PDB file of C-alpha atoms in Angstrom:
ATOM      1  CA  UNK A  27      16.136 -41.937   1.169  1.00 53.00           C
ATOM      2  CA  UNK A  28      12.637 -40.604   2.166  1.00 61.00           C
ATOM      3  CA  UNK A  29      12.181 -37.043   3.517  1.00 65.00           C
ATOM      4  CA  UNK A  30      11.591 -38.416   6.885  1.00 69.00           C
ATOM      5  CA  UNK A  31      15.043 -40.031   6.955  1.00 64.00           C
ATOM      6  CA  UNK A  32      16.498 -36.649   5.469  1.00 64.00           C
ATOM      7  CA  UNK A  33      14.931 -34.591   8.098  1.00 69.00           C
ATOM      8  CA  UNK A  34      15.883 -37.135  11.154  1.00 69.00           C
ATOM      9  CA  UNK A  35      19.421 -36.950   9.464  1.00 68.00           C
ATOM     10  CA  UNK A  36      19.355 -33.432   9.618  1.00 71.00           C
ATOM     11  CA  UNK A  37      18.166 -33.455  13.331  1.00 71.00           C
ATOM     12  CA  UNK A  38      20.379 -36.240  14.484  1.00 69.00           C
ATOM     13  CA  UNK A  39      23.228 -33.889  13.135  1.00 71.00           C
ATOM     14  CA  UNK A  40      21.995 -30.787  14.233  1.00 72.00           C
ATOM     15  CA  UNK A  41      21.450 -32.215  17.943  1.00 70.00           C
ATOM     16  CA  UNK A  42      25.052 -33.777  17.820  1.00 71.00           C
ATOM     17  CA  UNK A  43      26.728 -30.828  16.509  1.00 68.00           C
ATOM     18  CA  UNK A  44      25.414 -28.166  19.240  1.00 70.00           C
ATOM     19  CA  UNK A  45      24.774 -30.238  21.899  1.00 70.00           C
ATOM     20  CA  UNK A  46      27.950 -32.518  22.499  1.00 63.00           C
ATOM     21  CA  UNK A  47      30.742 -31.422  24.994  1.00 51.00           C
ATOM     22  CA  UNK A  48      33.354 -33.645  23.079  1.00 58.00           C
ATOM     23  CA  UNK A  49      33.382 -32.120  19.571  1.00 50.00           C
ATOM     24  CA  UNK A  50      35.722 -28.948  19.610  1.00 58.00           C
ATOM     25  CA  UNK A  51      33.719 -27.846  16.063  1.00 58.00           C
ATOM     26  CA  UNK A  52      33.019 -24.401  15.628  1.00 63.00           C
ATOM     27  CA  UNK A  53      29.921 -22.967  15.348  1.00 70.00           C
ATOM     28  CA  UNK A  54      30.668 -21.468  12.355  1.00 70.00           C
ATOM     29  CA  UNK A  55      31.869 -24.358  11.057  1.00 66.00           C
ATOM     30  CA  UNK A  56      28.971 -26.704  12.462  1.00 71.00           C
ATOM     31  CA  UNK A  57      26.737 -24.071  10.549  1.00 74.00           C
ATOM     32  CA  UNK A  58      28.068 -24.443   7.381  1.00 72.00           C
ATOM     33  CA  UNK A  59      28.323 -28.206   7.705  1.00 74.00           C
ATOM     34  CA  UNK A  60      24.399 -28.242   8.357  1.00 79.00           C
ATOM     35  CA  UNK A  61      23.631 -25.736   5.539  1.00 79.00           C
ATOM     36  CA  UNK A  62      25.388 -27.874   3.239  1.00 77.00           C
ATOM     37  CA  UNK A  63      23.615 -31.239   4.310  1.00 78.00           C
ATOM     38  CA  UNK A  64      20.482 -29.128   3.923  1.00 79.00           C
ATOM     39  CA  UNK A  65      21.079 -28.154   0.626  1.00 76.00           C
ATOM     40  CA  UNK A  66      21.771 -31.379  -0.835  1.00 74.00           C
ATOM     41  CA  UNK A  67      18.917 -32.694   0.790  1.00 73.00           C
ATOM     42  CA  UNK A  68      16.372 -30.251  -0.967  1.00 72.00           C
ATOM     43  CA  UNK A  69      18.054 -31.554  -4.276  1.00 70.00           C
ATOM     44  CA  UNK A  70      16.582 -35.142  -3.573  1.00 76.00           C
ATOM     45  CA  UNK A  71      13.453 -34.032  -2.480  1.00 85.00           C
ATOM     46  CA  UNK A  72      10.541 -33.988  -4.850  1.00 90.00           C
ATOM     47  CA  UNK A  73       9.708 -30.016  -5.648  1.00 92.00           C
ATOM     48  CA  UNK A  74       6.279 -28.166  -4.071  1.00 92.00           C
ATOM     49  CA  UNK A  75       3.923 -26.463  -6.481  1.00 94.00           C
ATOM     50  CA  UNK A  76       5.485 -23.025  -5.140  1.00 93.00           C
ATOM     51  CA  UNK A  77       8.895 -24.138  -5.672  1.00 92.00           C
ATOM     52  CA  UNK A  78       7.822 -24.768  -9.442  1.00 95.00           C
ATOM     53  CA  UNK A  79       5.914 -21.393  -9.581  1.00 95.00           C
ATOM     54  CA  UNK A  80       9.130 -19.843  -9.367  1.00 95.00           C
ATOM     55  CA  UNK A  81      10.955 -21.965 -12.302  1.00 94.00           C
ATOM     56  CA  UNK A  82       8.707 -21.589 -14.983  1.00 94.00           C
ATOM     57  CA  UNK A  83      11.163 -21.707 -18.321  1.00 95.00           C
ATOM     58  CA  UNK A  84      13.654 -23.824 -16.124  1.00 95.00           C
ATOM     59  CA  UNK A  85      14.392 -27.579 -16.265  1.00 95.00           C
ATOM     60  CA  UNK A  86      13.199 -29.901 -14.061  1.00 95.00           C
ATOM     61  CA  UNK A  87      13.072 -33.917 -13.779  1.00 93.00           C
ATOM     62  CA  UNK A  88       9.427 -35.481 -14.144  1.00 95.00           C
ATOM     63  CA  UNK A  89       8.710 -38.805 -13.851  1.00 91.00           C
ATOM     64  CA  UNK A  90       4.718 -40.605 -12.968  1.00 89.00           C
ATOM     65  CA  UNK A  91       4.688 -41.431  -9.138  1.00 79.00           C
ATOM     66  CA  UNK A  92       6.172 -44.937  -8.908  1.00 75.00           C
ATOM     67  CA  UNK A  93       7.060 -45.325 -12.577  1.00 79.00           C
ATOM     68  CA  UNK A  94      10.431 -44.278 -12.827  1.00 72.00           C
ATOM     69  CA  UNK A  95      11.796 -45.717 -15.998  1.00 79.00           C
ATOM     70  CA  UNK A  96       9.060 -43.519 -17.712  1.00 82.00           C
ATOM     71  CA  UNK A  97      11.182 -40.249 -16.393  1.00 90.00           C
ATOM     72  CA  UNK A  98      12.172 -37.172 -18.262  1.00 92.00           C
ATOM     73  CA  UNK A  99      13.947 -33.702 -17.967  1.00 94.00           C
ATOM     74  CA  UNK A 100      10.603 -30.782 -20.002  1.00 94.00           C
ATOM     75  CA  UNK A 101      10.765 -27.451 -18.926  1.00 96.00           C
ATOM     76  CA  UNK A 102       8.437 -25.879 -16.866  1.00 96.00           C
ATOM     77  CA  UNK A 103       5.583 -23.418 -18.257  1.00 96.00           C
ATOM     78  CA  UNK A 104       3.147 -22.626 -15.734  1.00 95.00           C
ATOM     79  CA  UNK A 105       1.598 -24.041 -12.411  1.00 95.00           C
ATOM     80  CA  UNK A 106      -1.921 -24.182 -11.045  1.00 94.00           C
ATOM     81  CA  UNK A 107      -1.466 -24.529  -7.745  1.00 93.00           C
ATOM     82  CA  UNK A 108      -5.012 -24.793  -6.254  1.00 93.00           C
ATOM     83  CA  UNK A 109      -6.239 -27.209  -8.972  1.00 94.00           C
ATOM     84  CA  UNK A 110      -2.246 -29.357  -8.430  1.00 95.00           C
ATOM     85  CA  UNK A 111      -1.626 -28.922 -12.394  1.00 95.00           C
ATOM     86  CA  UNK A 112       1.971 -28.915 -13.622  1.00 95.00           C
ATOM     87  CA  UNK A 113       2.281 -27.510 -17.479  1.00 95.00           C
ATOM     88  CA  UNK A 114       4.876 -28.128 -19.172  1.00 95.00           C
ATOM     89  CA  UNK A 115       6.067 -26.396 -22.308  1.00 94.00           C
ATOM     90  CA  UNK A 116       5.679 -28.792 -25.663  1.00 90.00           C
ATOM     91  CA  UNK A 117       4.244 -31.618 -23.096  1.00 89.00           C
ATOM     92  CA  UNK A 118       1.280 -33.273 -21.346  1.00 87.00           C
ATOM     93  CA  UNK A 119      -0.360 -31.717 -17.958  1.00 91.00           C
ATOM     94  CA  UNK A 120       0.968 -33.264 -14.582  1.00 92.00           C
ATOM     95  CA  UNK A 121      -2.537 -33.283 -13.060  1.00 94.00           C
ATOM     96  CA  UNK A 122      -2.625 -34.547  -9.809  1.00 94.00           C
ATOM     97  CA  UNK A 123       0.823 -33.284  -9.202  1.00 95.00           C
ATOM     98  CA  UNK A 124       2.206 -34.804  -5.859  1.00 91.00           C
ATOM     99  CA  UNK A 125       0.269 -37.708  -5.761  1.00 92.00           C
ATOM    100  CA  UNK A 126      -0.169 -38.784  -9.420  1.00 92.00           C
ATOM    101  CA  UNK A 127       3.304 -36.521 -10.835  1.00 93.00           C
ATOM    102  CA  UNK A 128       6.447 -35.186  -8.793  1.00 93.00           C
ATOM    103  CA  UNK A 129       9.424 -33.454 -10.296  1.00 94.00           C
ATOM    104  CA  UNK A 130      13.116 -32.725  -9.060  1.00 92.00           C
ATOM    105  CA  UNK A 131      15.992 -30.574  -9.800  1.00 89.00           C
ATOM    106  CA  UNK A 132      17.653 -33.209 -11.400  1.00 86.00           C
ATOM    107  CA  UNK A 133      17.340 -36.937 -12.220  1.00 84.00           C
ATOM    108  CA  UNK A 134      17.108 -39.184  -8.487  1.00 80.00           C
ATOM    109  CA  UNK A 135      20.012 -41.151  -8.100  1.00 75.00           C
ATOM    110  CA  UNK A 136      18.649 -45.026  -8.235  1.00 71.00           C
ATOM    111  CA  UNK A 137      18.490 -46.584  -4.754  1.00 61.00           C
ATOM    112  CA  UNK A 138      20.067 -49.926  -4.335  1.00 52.00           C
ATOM    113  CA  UNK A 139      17.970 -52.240  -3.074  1.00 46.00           C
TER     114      UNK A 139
END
């Protein structure tokens, strides 16, 4: 699923949830619903450079863009953010990160195709 398709998701929800006469949801509930569908969706989405800034000595999934089966879980030392350089503790520079490299939370669940 591509961030596009998560957002519209997101939207399609959002738009039924508060918007419909015919569901009898609460608001509170309807809230927590969409908070939750938000935060699994930021768990399939690749991470920002800032996001990364804040994990250095965490975990993270980093595979080449498009070359999946070359994946792997390093830990994250430091981040360049101006010159897009991911370092990674006992591991090669991500340079180009976000077009060349991309990392996650966790491993992406395989699409089937």
């Amino acid at each position: 699923m591509t961030r596009e398709e998560l957002q519209s998701a997101i939207q399609d929800f959002w738009d039924e949830a508060f918007h419909c006469s015919k569901h009898e949801i609460s608001d509170t509930s309807k809230a927590i619903a969409l908070e939750c569908m938000m935060d699994a969706a930021k768990q399939e989405l690749p991470l920002t450079l800032e996001d990364l800034k804040q994990m250095e000595g965490e975990p993270v999934w980093v595979e080449a863009s498009g070359i999946t089966k070359y994946g792997r879980y390093a830990i994250v030392d430091s981040v360049y953010v101006e010159d897009k350089i991911l370092y990674l503790r006992r591991d090669y520079p991500c340079i180009g990160y976000g077009e060349l490299w991309l990392a996650y939370r966790s491993k992406p669940k395989e699409e089937n195709t």
